[in-house]
Tab-separated table of C-alpha atoms in Angstrom:
chain	number	residue	atom	x	y	z
A	10	MET	CA	108.637	89.903	48.887
A	11	PRO	CA	107.739	87.417	51.623
A	12	ALA	CA	106.479	88.816	54.892
A	13	GLY	CA	107.379	87.552	58.316
A	14	ILE	CA	109.553	88.074	61.315
A	15	PHE	CA	112.630	86.492	59.702
A	16	ASN	CA	112.691	89.183	57.015
A	17	SER	CA	112.744	91.943	59.623
A	18	THR	CA	115.961	93.772	60.403
A	19	TYR	CA	114.769	94.256	63.993
A	20	TYR	CA	114.715	90.591	65.041
A	21	GLY	CA	117.235	87.804	64.627
A	22	LYS	CA	116.598	84.161	63.797
A	23	ASP	CA	116.288	83.371	67.504
A	24	TYR	CA	113.429	85.924	67.979
A	25	ARG	CA	115.669	88.217	70.026
A	26	ALA	CA	115.661	91.958	69.544
A	27	GLY	CA	118.463	93.094	67.308
A	28	ALA	CA	120.741	96.082	67.752
A	29	ALA	CA	118.594	98.250	65.457
A	30	LEU	CA	115.467	97.591	67.529
A	31	LEU	CA	117.283	98.358	70.769
A	32	ARG	CA	118.570	101.634	69.283
A	33	ALA	CA	115.076	102.542	68.075
A	34	ARG	CA	113.521	101.895	71.493
A	35	ARG	CA	116.207	103.651	73.547
A	36	PRO	CA	114.732	107.215	73.385
A	37	TYR	CA	111.365	105.977	74.669
A	38	LEU	CA	112.612	103.717	77.453
A	39	PHE	CA	112.463	106.270	80.279
A	40	LYS	CA	109.145	107.785	79.162
A	41	ASN	CA	107.500	104.377	78.863
A	42	ALA	CA	108.855	103.250	82.242
A	43	ALA	CA	107.645	106.456	83.911
A	44	THR	CA	104.216	106.138	82.301
A	45	GLY	CA	103.917	102.491	83.354
A	46	LEU	CA	104.963	103.306	86.905
A	47	GLY	CA	102.441	106.165	87.009
A	48	LEU	CA	99.633	103.900	85.806
A	49	CYS	CA	100.531	101.242	88.368
A	50	MET	CA	100.626	103.776	91.192
A	51	PHE	CA	97.279	105.247	90.113
A	52	THR	CA	95.698	101.785	90.005
A	53	ILE	CA	97.052	100.872	93.429
A	54	GLY	CA	95.862	104.216	94.813
A	55	VAL	CA	92.320	103.765	93.497
A	56	TYR	CA	92.237	100.211	94.874
A	57	ALA	CA	93.504	101.310	98.300
A	58	TYR	CA	91.041	104.215	98.444
A	59	THR	CA	88.147	101.929	97.520
A	60	ILE	CA	89.068	99.326	100.124
A	61	ARG	CA	89.423	102.011	102.782
A	62	ALA	CA	86.117	103.689	101.864
A	63	VAL	CA	84.204	100.409	101.909
A	64	GLY	CA	85.898	99.284	105.114
A	65	GLN	CA	84.559	102.334	106.979
A	66	ASP	CA	80.938	101.392	106.383
A	67	GLU	CA	79.400	99.756	109.444
A	68	PHE	CA	76.108	98.697	107.842
A	69	SER	CA	74.288	99.776	111.028
A	70	ASP	CA	71.347	101.038	108.976
A	71	VAL	CA	70.692	97.620	107.406
A	72	LYS	CA	67.911	95.651	109.070
A	73	VAL	CA	68.659	91.947	109.275
A	74	PRO	CA	65.604	89.685	109.763
A	75	ASP	CA	65.651	87.186	112.623
A	76	ALA	CA	64.494	84.295	110.456
A	77	PRO	CA	64.627	83.829	106.724
A	78	ALA	CA	61.444	84.687	104.864
A	79	ALA	CA	59.366	81.741	103.747
A	80	ALA	CA	59.009	81.242	100.022
A	81	PRO	CA	55.476	81.832	98.768
A	82	GLN	CA	53.562	78.618	98.062
A	83	GLN	CA	52.453	78.177	94.475
A	84	SER	CA	49.074	76.573	94.037
A	85	LYS	CA	48.611	73.766	91.517
A	86	GLN	CA	45.727	74.153	89.141
């Protein structure tokens, strides 16, 4: 029995989902959409919270030197 997508009853010769595949996926459509939307909202919420938390930092406690430090000279031996 050869394996492959063309021997599947779920896909047609043009790689489109067949009626059987659409019927098999139908009970899970709403649950999968709700789960995907929930994951997207959670990701956006974490991103927004992180940006807001970092944006509040003023860095007033960080000391910035007036001039850049000179690199130490290496002696040749």
